[in-house]
Amino acid sequence: MALSRLQKLWRLVFPSRPKKRTRDKGGDSSLLISSNARDAIVQVPASAHDLQGVQEAPKPSDPPVATVQAGPRKPSIIESLPAELLFEIVGYLQPVVPSPGGDAAWKRPHSFSNWWSYKVPSATNQLPPREVQEQYLPRDLLALRIVSKKFYGVCLSFLYSEMNLVKLLSEIREEDHPIATKHGKHVRTLRIIVDHTTEILEEKPARQQLILDILKLCPNASTIAFYYGAYLEAQPDELAKQIFDAVDWTNIRSIGVYSLAALGYSWRSTSPSGSLAMLNELINPDRALSKQIKVLDVVMEFISMEVYNTIRSQFTSLSALTIRRSLRFPNCKIWDFGQQHIWRPNTNLTCLQLIDCLNVYSGHIPDLVRLFTSLRTLMISACGDYGDTPPLPRTKGWSKNDDALWRQRLPLDQLYIEHMADWEIVAMGEIPTRTLVAAGLAPKQLLEAFRTDSEIFPCMTTLRMEAAPPELQEGTLSLNPNQDGASMLTDASVIEAVCAERGVTVATDAHWLVFNQRQIIATQ
């Protein structure tokens, strides 16, 4: 059975085996003692109960009683390591939590919580009941901190590295503000619901002031995520300026601005004014943040053209960019003739995620891959408009031409496609990638794409698809209402045969991330 991460680390902390222990041959004692100290230890009754009423003094002829005092515990090998290396090792016990540049663009903030909200007793170090434990509770770190004072200090910086201000005003005031006052220097990631829609109007100014106070107590934060409700009663421009003034931007490298409505499957027709004001502060030239920010998430109903142009022309130091639903401009495809000159090359960009954007036309995606030569991970999920038309088909043998994209740049490590039509898959087929992940699709869509153009996705070595649900094998469920279960299973087997001819390995371990087929159909 595989050892857990904590068990492996525990063996490093205590690598030596215990000394061989033997049972004392005295009939009245059950004390286990080490063989090396047998002669130095006097027999002791098994329990204190045996001492009741016994006050016998030692006889003069008896030898003096020798006592053994436990000396200080020798530090283990791992505790003797340099502090930087010890921090790196212990850091592996920290739960992986969604953050900007990753899967934060489809995770709602209410799924995050602070471990101290469970009232974990610091004296006994007990963990909360398993039924109330969150997915991201740092169980291993809470257990490791009781090993020694050194480990307590090391774990302290990890236990307080994240703070989630996603609760009501009273809870933030009682639980989180005292923690920020004492441990704010350890905080590296902040998640904040600026405008909590469930609070009454009178509480919101106090909440916003409390958030400003906490921001000032966390000078070493490197990641900040701001969440907004449907609307903001206060003056959004003034509040955004106050927030940006309260943040110490010295170490900030990652920022996300999220609309709670856009994170759901239903949304309003207008964008929250507060999040728009936050983006306007972000692109403010007086802030000079365009070259400092490395990771940016924008999840909103829409953004202004000014923000859109600034992001793609001035934020050229980004290593990861995620845009969800925000690109919804009329008559403005992502790589139209009038839009190409605004995009600036970015040799730092390695991850690009475009989700539910009407302006992201699938026929233009290969041009973006050509522009961003360092891109390694690309995600296209539910993008495009219903009025989009397929581009002109490529001529047979296009992948052997000298101007083929795979001859001009290295292939992507992974291309993730979710909920796209078969012709859209073909349109993106010029992109070279080592791994293609297809989720939220019916097998028929993927099969039609391979039948239309057998050369799509050059350099592909692995295709990852979703496994068929158990109900599908029984013929009781179909992801596509126009296709029965038996036909879908047949299409999946045909895909495997087609991929085998190209030497592509097929795996069924993929899973939808943002939209699956049922959710999209339900919202149409």
Coordinates of C-alpha atoms in Angstrom, one line a residue:
M1 CA 0.0 0.0 0.0
A2 CA 1.4 3.4 -1.0
L3 CA 2.5 5.6 1.9
S4 CA 0.9 9.0 2.4
R5 CA 3.0 12.1 2.1
L6 CA 2.9 12.6 5.9
Q7 CA 4.0 9.0 6.5
K8 CA 7.0 9.4 4.1
L9 CA 7.9 12.7 5.8
W10 CA 7.5 11.1 9.2
R11 CA 10.0 8.4 8.3
L12 CA 12.5 11.1 7.4
V13 CA 11.9 12.9 10.6
F14 CA 12.5 9.7 12.7
P15 CA 14.7 7.5 10.5
S16 CA 16.3 5.5 13.3
R17 CA 14.8 2.3 14.6
P18 CA 13.9 2.0 18.3
K19 CA 16.3 0.1 20.5
K20 CA 15.5 -3.5 21.2
R21 CA 13.3 -3.6 24.3
T22 CA 12.9 -6.6 26.7
R23 CA 10.5 -7.2 29.5
D24 CA 11.9 -7.0 33.0
K25 CA 12.0 -10.4 34.5
G26 CA 10.7 -9.1 37.9
G27 CA 7.4 -10.6 38.6
D28 CA 5.8 -7.4 39.9
S29 CA 6.7 -5.1 37.0
S30 CA 5.5 -4.8 33.5
L31 CA 7.9 -1.9 32.6
L32 CA 9.6 -2.2 29.2
I33 CA 13.2 -1.1 29.3
S34 CA 16.0 -0.9 26.8
S35 CA 18.7 -3.6 27.2
N36 CA 21.5 -1.0 27.4
A37 CA 19.9 0.7 30.5
R38 CA 18.8 -2.4 32.4
D39 CA 21.5 -2.2 35.0
A40 CA 20.9 1.5 35.7
I41 CA 17.2 1.3 36.3
V42 CA 15.6 0.1 39.5
Q43 CA 12.4 -1.9 39.1
V44 CA 9.3 0.3 39.3
P45 CA 5.8 -0.9 39.9
A46 CA 3.5 -1.1 36.9
S47 CA 1.3 1.8 38.1
A48 CA 1.0 4.4 40.7
H49 CA -1.9 2.5 42.3
D50 CA 0.7 -0.1 43.5
L51 CA 2.4 2.6 45.5
Q52 CA -0.5 3.3 47.8
G53 CA 0.3 2.5 51.4
V54 CA 3.9 1.6 50.6
Q55 CA 6.4 3.9 52.5
E56 CA 9.3 1.4 52.9
A57 CA 12.6 3.2 53.2
P58 CA 15.7 1.8 51.5
K59 CA 18.0 -0.3 53.7
P60 CA 21.5 1.0 54.5
S61 CA 23.0 -2.0 52.8
D62 CA 21.0 -1.4 49.6
P63 CA 23.0 0.2 46.7
P64 CA 22.1 3.7 45.8
V65 CA 19.3 4.1 43.3
A66 CA 20.5 5.2 39.9
T67 CA 18.1 7.3 37.9
V68 CA 18.1 8.0 34.2
Q69 CA 17.0 11.3 33.0
A70 CA 15.9 11.7 29.4
G71 CA 18.3 14.0 27.6
P72 CA 17.4 16.3 24.8
R73 CA 16.1 14.6 21.6
K74 CA 18.7 14.6 18.9
P75 CA 17.6 16.4 15.8
S76 CA 16.7 14.1 12.9
I77 CA 18.4 14.3 9.6
I78 CA 15.6 16.3 8.1
E79 CA 15.7 18.8 10.9
S80 CA 19.4 19.3 10.3
L81 CA 18.8 20.5 6.8
P82 CA 19.3 24.1 5.8
A83 CA 16.2 26.2 6.4
E84 CA 15.5 26.8 2.7
L85 CA 15.5 23.1 1.9
L86 CA 13.4 22.2 4.9
F87 CA 10.8 24.8 3.9
E88 CA 10.7 23.3 0.4
I89 CA 10.2 19.8 1.7
V90 CA 7.5 20.7 4.1
G91 CA 5.8 22.8 1.4
Y92 CA 4.8 19.5 -0.4
L93 CA 2.4 18.9 2.4
Q94 CA 0.4 22.0 1.6
P95 CA -2.9 21.3 -0.2
V96 CA -3.0 22.4 -3.8
V97 CA -5.6 25.1 -3.9
P98 CA -7.1 26.8 -7.0
S99 CA -5.4 30.0 -7.8
P100 CA -5.3 32.6 -10.7
G101 CA -3.7 31.1 -13.8
G102 CA -5.1 27.6 -12.9
D103 CA -8.6 26.5 -12.1
A104 CA -9.8 29.5 -10.1
A105 CA -11.7 30.7 -13.2
W106 CA -14.3 28.0 -12.6
K107 CA -14.2 27.6 -8.8
R108 CA -16.6 29.6 -6.6
P109 CA -15.0 31.4 -3.6
H110 CA -17.5 29.9 -1.2
S111 CA -15.7 26.5 -1.6
F112 CA -12.7 28.0 0.1
S113 CA -12.5 28.4 3.9
N114 CA -9.9 29.0 6.6
W115 CA -8.9 26.1 8.7
W116 CA -9.0 28.2 11.9
S117 CA -12.8 28.7 11.2
Y118 CA -13.3 25.1 12.4
K119 CA -12.1 26.2 15.9
V120 CA -9.2 23.7 15.9
P121 CA -7.8 23.6 19.5
S122 CA -4.1 24.7 19.4
A123 CA -3.4 22.9 22.7
T124 CA -4.6 19.4 21.7
N125 CA -4.1 19.9 18.0
Q126 CA -7.3 18.0 17.3
L127 CA -8.7 18.0 13.8
P128 CA -12.4 18.8 13.1
P129 CA -14.7 15.9 12.4
R130 CA -14.2 14.3 9.1
E131 CA -17.7 15.1 7.9
V132 CA -17.1 18.9 8.2
Q133 CA -13.6 18.9 6.7
E134 CA -13.1 20.8 3.5
Q135 CA -11.2 19.5 0.6
Y136 CA -8.4 22.0 1.1
L137 CA -8.0 21.6 4.9
P138 CA -4.2 21.3 5.6
R139 CA -4.5 18.1 7.7
D140 CA -0.8 17.0 7.2
L141 CA 0.5 20.4 8.3
L142 CA -1.7 20.5 11.4
A143 CA -0.4 17.1 12.4
L144 CA 3.3 17.9 11.6
R145 CA 3.4 21.0 13.6
I146 CA 3.3 19.1 16.9
V147 CA 6.5 17.2 16.2
S148 CA 8.9 19.8 17.5
K149 CA 9.3 23.5 18.0
K150 CA 11.2 23.8 14.7
F151 CA 8.5 22.1 12.7
Y152 CA 5.9 24.3 14.5
G153 CA 7.7 27.4 13.2
V154 CA 8.1 25.9 9.7
C155 CA 4.5 24.9 9.5
L156 CA 3.3 28.2 10.8
S157 CA 4.3 30.0 7.6
F158 CA 2.4 27.5 5.5
L159 CA -0.7 27.3 7.7
Y160 CA -1.3 31.0 7.4
S161 CA -0.1 31.4 3.8
E162 CA -3.7 31.8 2.6
M163 CA -6.6 33.9 3.9
N164 CA -10.1 33.7 2.5
L165 CA -12.3 36.7 3.3
V166 CA -15.4 35.2 1.8
K167 CA -17.7 35.2 4.8
L168 CA -20.1 37.7 6.4
L169 CA -18.8 40.8 8.1
S170 CA -19.3 39.5 11.7
E171 CA -17.3 36.3 10.9
I172 CA -14.5 38.2 9.3
R173 CA -14.3 40.6 12.3
E174 CA -14.3 37.8 14.9
E175 CA -12.1 35.2 13.2
D176 CA -10.0 36.6 10.4
H177 CA -9.0 40.1 11.6
P178 CA -7.3 38.7 14.7
I179 CA -5.4 36.2 12.6
A180 CA -4.3 38.9 10.2
T181 CA -3.1 41.1 13.1
K182 CA -1.0 38.3 14.4
H183 CA 0.1 36.3 11.3
G184 CA -0.5 38.7 8.5
K185 CA 3.2 38.6 7.6
H186 CA 2.8 35.0 6.6
V187 CA -0.1 35.5 4.2
R188 CA 0.8 35.1 0.5
T189 CA -2.7 34.6 -1.0
L190 CA -5.8 36.6 -0.3
R191 CA -9.3 35.8 -1.6
I192 CA -11.8 38.6 -1.0
I193 CA -15.5 39.0 -1.7
V194 CA -15.6 42.8 -1.8
D195 CA -19.4 43.0 -2.1
H196 CA -21.2 40.3 -0.3
T197 CA -24.7 40.2 -1.8
T198 CA -26.3 38.6 1.3
E199 CA -25.3 41.3 3.7
I200 CA -27.7 44.2 4.4
L201 CA -26.8 47.6 3.0
E202 CA -25.8 49.1 6.4
E203 CA -23.1 46.4 6.9
K204 CA -21.3 46.8 3.6
P205 CA -19.3 50.0 4.4
A206 CA -18.0 48.4 7.6
R207 CA -17.1 45.2 5.7
Q208 CA -15.2 47.2 3.1
Q209 CA -13.3 49.2 5.7
L210 CA -12.4 45.9 7.5
I211 CA -11.1 44.5 4.2
L212 CA -8.9 47.6 3.8
D213 CA -7.5 47.2 7.3
I214 CA -6.7 43.5 6.6
L215 CA -5.0 44.3 3.3
K216 CA -2.6 46.7 5.2
L217 CA -1.8 43.8 7.6
C218 CA -0.6 41.5 4.8
P219 CA 2.5 43.2 3.2
N220 CA 4.0 40.0 1.8
A221 CA 1.0 38.9 -0.3
S222 CA 1.8 37.8 -3.8
T223 CA -1.6 36.7 -5.0
I224 CA -4.9 38.5 -4.7
A225 CA -8.3 37.5 -6.0
F226 CA -11.3 39.9 -5.9
Y227 CA -14.9 38.7 -6.2
Y228 CA -17.9 40.9 -6.8
G229 CA -21.6 40.4 -6.6
A230 CA -24.2 41.5 -9.1
Y231 CA -23.9 45.2 -8.3
L232 CA -22.3 47.6 -5.9
E233 CA -24.2 50.3 -4.1
A234 CA -21.1 52.2 -3.0
Q235 CA -19.1 54.3 -5.4
P236 CA -17.1 51.6 -7.2
D237 CA -14.3 53.9 -8.6
E238 CA -13.5 55.3 -5.1
L239 CA -13.6 51.9 -3.5
A240 CA -11.3 50.4 -6.1
K241 CA -8.8 53.2 -5.6
Q242 CA -8.9 52.6 -1.8
I243 CA -8.3 48.9 -2.3
F244 CA -5.4 49.5 -4.6
D245 CA -3.9 52.1 -2.3
A246 CA -4.2 49.6 0.7
V247 CA -2.4 46.8 -1.1
D248 CA 1.4 46.6 -0.9
W249 CA 2.2 45.9 -4.5
T250 CA 5.9 45.2 -3.9
N251 CA 5.4 41.4 -4.1
I252 CA 2.1 41.1 -6.0
R253 CA 2.6 39.0 -9.2
S254 CA -0.8 37.3 -9.6
I255 CA -4.3 38.9 -9.6
G256 CA -7.8 37.8 -10.5
V257 CA -11.0 39.8 -10.8
Y258 CA -14.1 37.7 -10.8
S259 CA -17.8 38.3 -11.2
L260 CA -19.8 35.9 -9.0
A261 CA -22.5 35.9 -11.7
A262 CA -20.1 34.9 -14.5
L263 CA -18.7 32.1 -12.4
G264 CA -22.2 30.5 -12.4
Y265 CA -24.2 29.0 -15.2
S266 CA -26.7 31.8 -15.2
W267 CA -25.7 35.4 -15.6
R268 CA -27.1 38.9 -15.8
S269 CA -26.9 41.1 -18.9
T270 CA -24.9 43.8 -17.3
S271 CA -21.4 43.7 -15.8
P272 CA -20.8 44.5 -12.1
S273 CA -19.6 48.1 -11.9
G274 CA -17.2 47.2 -9.1
S275 CA -15.2 44.7 -11.0
L276 CA -15.0 47.1 -14.0
A277 CA -13.6 49.8 -11.7
M278 CA -11.0 47.3 -10.4
L279 CA -9.8 46.5 -13.9
N280 CA -9.6 50.2 -14.7
E281 CA -7.3 50.7 -11.7
L282 CA -5.2 47.7 -12.8
I283 CA -4.5 49.3 -16.2
N284 CA -4.0 52.7 -14.8
P285 CA -0.6 53.8 -16.1
D286 CA 0.2 55.6 -12.9
R287 CA 0.1 52.2 -11.1
A288 CA 2.8 50.9 -13.5
L289 CA 1.7 47.3 -13.0
S290 CA 1.6 46.1 -16.7
K291 CA 5.2 44.7 -16.5
Q292 CA 5.0 43.5 -12.9
I293 CA 1.9 41.2 -13.1
K294 CA 2.7 37.7 -14.3
V295 CA -0.7 36.0 -13.9
L296 CA -4.0 37.6 -14.7
D297 CA -7.6 36.2 -14.5
V298 CA -10.5 38.1 -15.9
V299 CA -13.9 36.5 -15.3
M300 CA -16.7 39.0 -16.1
E301 CA -19.8 39.4 -18.2
F302 CA -17.9 41.8 -20.5
I303 CA -15.0 44.3 -20.3
S304 CA -14.4 47.6 -22.0
M305 CA -12.5 47.8 -25.3
E306 CA -9.9 49.9 -23.4
V307 CA -9.2 47.1 -20.9
Y308 CA -9.1 44.5 -23.7
N309 CA -6.6 46.5 -25.8
T310 CA -4.4 47.3 -22.8
I311 CA -4.2 43.7 -21.7
R312 CA -3.1 42.4 -25.1
S313 CA -0.8 45.3 -26.0
Q314 CA 0.9 46.3 -22.7
F315 CA 0.7 43.3 -20.3
T316 CA 3.5 41.5 -22.2
S317 CA 5.1 40.0 -19.2
L318 CA 2.2 37.7 -18.4
S319 CA 3.1 34.0 -18.1
A320 CA -0.6 33.0 -17.7
L321 CA -3.7 34.7 -18.9
T322 CA -7.3 33.5 -18.4
I323 CA -10.4 35.3 -19.8
R324 CA -13.8 33.9 -19.2
R325 CA -17.0 35.3 -20.9
S326 CA -15.5 38.8 -21.1
L327 CA -14.9 39.0 -24.8
R328 CA -18.4 39.8 -26.3
F329 CA -17.8 42.7 -28.6
P330 CA -20.0 43.0 -31.7
N331 CA -18.3 42.3 -35.0
C332 CA -14.9 41.9 -33.4
K333 CA -13.3 38.4 -33.8
I334 CA -10.1 37.8 -31.9
W335 CA -7.9 37.9 -35.0
D336 CA -9.8 40.0 -37.5
F337 CA -7.7 42.2 -39.8
G338 CA -8.4 45.3 -37.7
Q339 CA -7.4 43.5 -34.5
Q340 CA -4.1 41.8 -35.4
H341 CA -1.9 44.8 -34.9
I342 CA -3.1 45.3 -31.3
W343 CA -1.8 42.0 -30.2
R344 CA 1.9 42.2 -29.1
P345 CA 4.2 39.2 -29.0
N346 CA 4.8 37.8 -25.5
T347 CA 7.6 35.3 -25.2
N348 CA 6.7 34.8 -21.5
L349 CA 3.2 33.5 -22.0
T350 CA 3.1 29.7 -21.4
C351 CA -0.6 29.3 -20.4
L352 CA -3.6 30.7 -22.2
Q353 CA -7.2 29.9 -21.1
L354 CA -10.2 31.3 -23.1
I355 CA -13.6 30.3 -21.8
D356 CA -17.1 31.1 -23.1
C357 CA -16.0 34.1 -25.2
L358 CA -18.1 34.9 -28.2
N359 CA -15.2 36.7 -30.0
V360 CA -12.9 33.7 -29.8
Y361 CA -13.4 32.3 -33.3
S362 CA -11.9 28.8 -33.6
G363 CA -10.4 29.5 -37.0
H364 CA -8.2 32.3 -35.4
I365 CA -6.8 30.2 -32.6
P366 CA -3.8 28.8 -34.7
D367 CA -2.8 32.4 -35.3
L368 CA -2.6 33.1 -31.6
V369 CA -0.5 30.0 -31.1
R370 CA 1.8 31.2 -33.9
L371 CA 2.1 34.6 -32.1
F372 CA 2.9 33.2 -28.7
T373 CA 5.9 31.1 -29.4
S374 CA 6.5 30.0 -25.7
L375 CA 2.9 28.8 -25.2
R376 CA 2.8 25.3 -23.7
T377 CA -0.8 25.0 -22.4
L378 CA -3.9 26.1 -24.2
M379 CA -7.5 25.8 -23.1
I380 CA -10.5 26.6 -25.4
S381 CA -13.9 26.0 -23.7
A382 CA -17.3 26.7 -25.1
C383 CA -16.0 29.6 -27.2
G384 CA -17.4 31.1 -30.4
D385 CA -20.8 32.4 -31.6
Y386 CA -23.7 30.6 -33.1
G387 CA -23.3 32.7 -36.2
D388 CA -19.8 31.5 -36.8
T389 CA -19.1 29.7 -40.1
P390 CA -16.5 27.1 -40.8
P391 CA -13.3 28.4 -42.5
L392 CA -12.2 27.2 -45.9
P393 CA -11.0 23.6 -45.7
R394 CA -7.2 22.9 -45.8
T395 CA -5.9 21.0 -48.8
K396 CA -4.9 17.4 -48.4
G397 CA -1.2 17.1 -47.3
W398 CA -1.2 20.5 -45.6
S399 CA 0.8 19.2 -42.7
K400 CA 3.7 18.4 -45.0
N401 CA 4.1 21.9 -46.3
D402 CA 7.0 24.1 -45.2
D403 CA 4.8 26.7 -43.7
A404 CA 2.9 24.2 -41.5
L405 CA 2.7 25.5 -38.0
W406 CA 4.4 22.5 -36.4
R407 CA 7.5 23.3 -38.6
Q408 CA 7.6 26.9 -37.2
R409 CA 7.3 26.3 -33.5
L410 CA 7.5 23.6 -30.9
P411 CA 4.3 21.7 -30.2
L412 CA 2.1 22.5 -27.2
D413 CA 2.4 20.2 -24.2
Q414 CA -1.4 20.1 -23.9
L415 CA -4.4 21.4 -25.8
Y416 CA -7.6 21.2 -23.8
I417 CA -10.9 21.4 -25.9
E418 CA -14.2 21.5 -24.1
H419 CA -17.7 21.7 -25.6
M420 CA -16.8 22.7 -29.2
A421 CA -18.4 21.6 -32.5
D422 CA -16.8 19.1 -34.8
W423 CA -15.9 21.8 -37.5
E424 CA -14.4 24.0 -34.7
I425 CA -12.2 21.1 -33.7
V426 CA -11.1 20.7 -37.4
A427 CA -10.4 24.5 -37.6
M428 CA -8.0 24.3 -34.6
G429 CA -6.5 21.1 -36.0
E430 CA -3.5 23.0 -37.4
I431 CA -2.2 23.5 -33.9
P432 CA 0.7 21.0 -33.0
T433 CA 0.3 19.4 -29.6
R434 CA 1.7 16.4 -27.8
T435 CA -1.5 15.8 -25.8
L436 CA -5.0 16.6 -26.8
V437 CA -7.7 16.6 -24.1
A438 CA -11.3 16.4 -25.3
A439 CA -14.0 16.8 -22.7
G440 CA -17.7 17.8 -22.7
L441 CA -17.9 16.3 -26.2
A442 CA -19.9 13.4 -27.7
P443 CA -17.6 10.8 -29.3
K444 CA -19.4 11.5 -32.6
Q445 CA -18.1 15.1 -32.7
L446 CA -14.5 14.0 -32.3
L447 CA -14.8 11.2 -34.8
E448 CA -16.3 13.5 -37.4
A449 CA -13.4 15.8 -36.9
F450 CA -10.8 13.0 -37.6
R451 CA -12.8 11.8 -40.6
T452 CA -12.9 15.3 -42.1
D453 CA -9.2 15.8 -41.7
S454 CA -7.0 12.9 -40.7
E455 CA -3.9 15.2 -40.3
I456 CA -5.3 17.4 -37.5
F457 CA -3.1 18.1 -34.5
P458 CA 0.3 17.2 -35.8
C459 CA 2.9 15.8 -33.2
M460 CA 0.0 14.3 -31.1
T461 CA 1.1 11.3 -29.1
T462 CA -1.8 11.1 -26.6
L463 CA -5.5 11.6 -26.8
R464 CA -7.4 11.9 -23.6
M465 CA -11.2 11.5 -23.7
E466 CA -13.9 11.2 -21.1
A467 CA -14.9 7.7 -20.1
A468 CA -18.4 6.6 -21.0
P469 CA -20.7 6.7 -17.9
P470 CA -21.8 3.3 -16.6
E471 CA -25.4 4.2 -17.5
L472 CA -24.4 4.6 -21.1
Q473 CA -23.2 1.1 -21.4
E474 CA -26.6 -0.1 -20.3
G475 CA -28.3 2.1 -22.9
T476 CA -30.2 4.2 -20.4
L477 CA -28.3 7.4 -20.8
S478 CA -26.9 9.4 -23.7
L479 CA -24.9 12.7 -23.4
N480 CA -26.3 13.6 -26.8
P481 CA -30.1 13.4 -27.2
N482 CA -29.7 12.7 -30.9
Q483 CA -27.4 9.8 -30.4
D484 CA -28.1 6.6 -28.6
G485 CA -25.7 4.9 -26.1
A486 CA -24.7 2.0 -28.4
S487 CA -23.7 4.3 -31.2
M488 CA -21.6 6.4 -28.9
L489 CA -19.7 3.4 -27.6
T490 CA -19.1 2.4 -31.2
D491 CA -17.8 5.8 -32.1
A492 CA -15.4 5.7 -29.2
S493 CA -14.0 2.3 -30.4
V494 CA -13.6 3.7 -34.0
I495 CA -11.6 6.7 -32.6
E496 CA -9.2 4.3 -30.9
A497 CA -8.7 2.5 -34.2
V498 CA -8.1 5.8 -36.1
C499 CA -5.6 6.9 -33.4
A500 CA -3.8 3.6 -33.5
E501 CA -3.0 4.1 -37.2
R502 CA -1.3 7.4 -36.3
G503 CA 0.5 5.8 -33.3
V504 CA -1.5 7.8 -30.8
T505 CA -2.2 6.5 -27.4
V506 CA -5.9 6.9 -26.3
A507 CA -6.8 7.3 -22.6
T508 CA -10.2 7.7 -21.0
D509 CA -9.2 9.7 -17.9
A510 CA -10.2 13.2 -19.0
H511 CA -12.9 15.1 -17.2
W512 CA -14.8 18.3 -18.1
L513 CA -13.7 21.3 -16.1
V514 CA -16.1 24.2 -16.8
F515 CA -19.0 22.9 -18.9
N516 CA -20.3 19.5 -19.6
Q517 CA -22.8 18.6 -22.3
R518 CA -25.9 18.6 -20.0
Q519 CA -25.1 21.9 -18.4
I520 CA -24.7 23.7 -21.8
I521 CA -28.0 22.2 -23.1
A522 CA -29.8 23.2 -19.9
T523 CA -28.7 26.9 -20.3
Q524 CA -29.6 27.2 -24.0

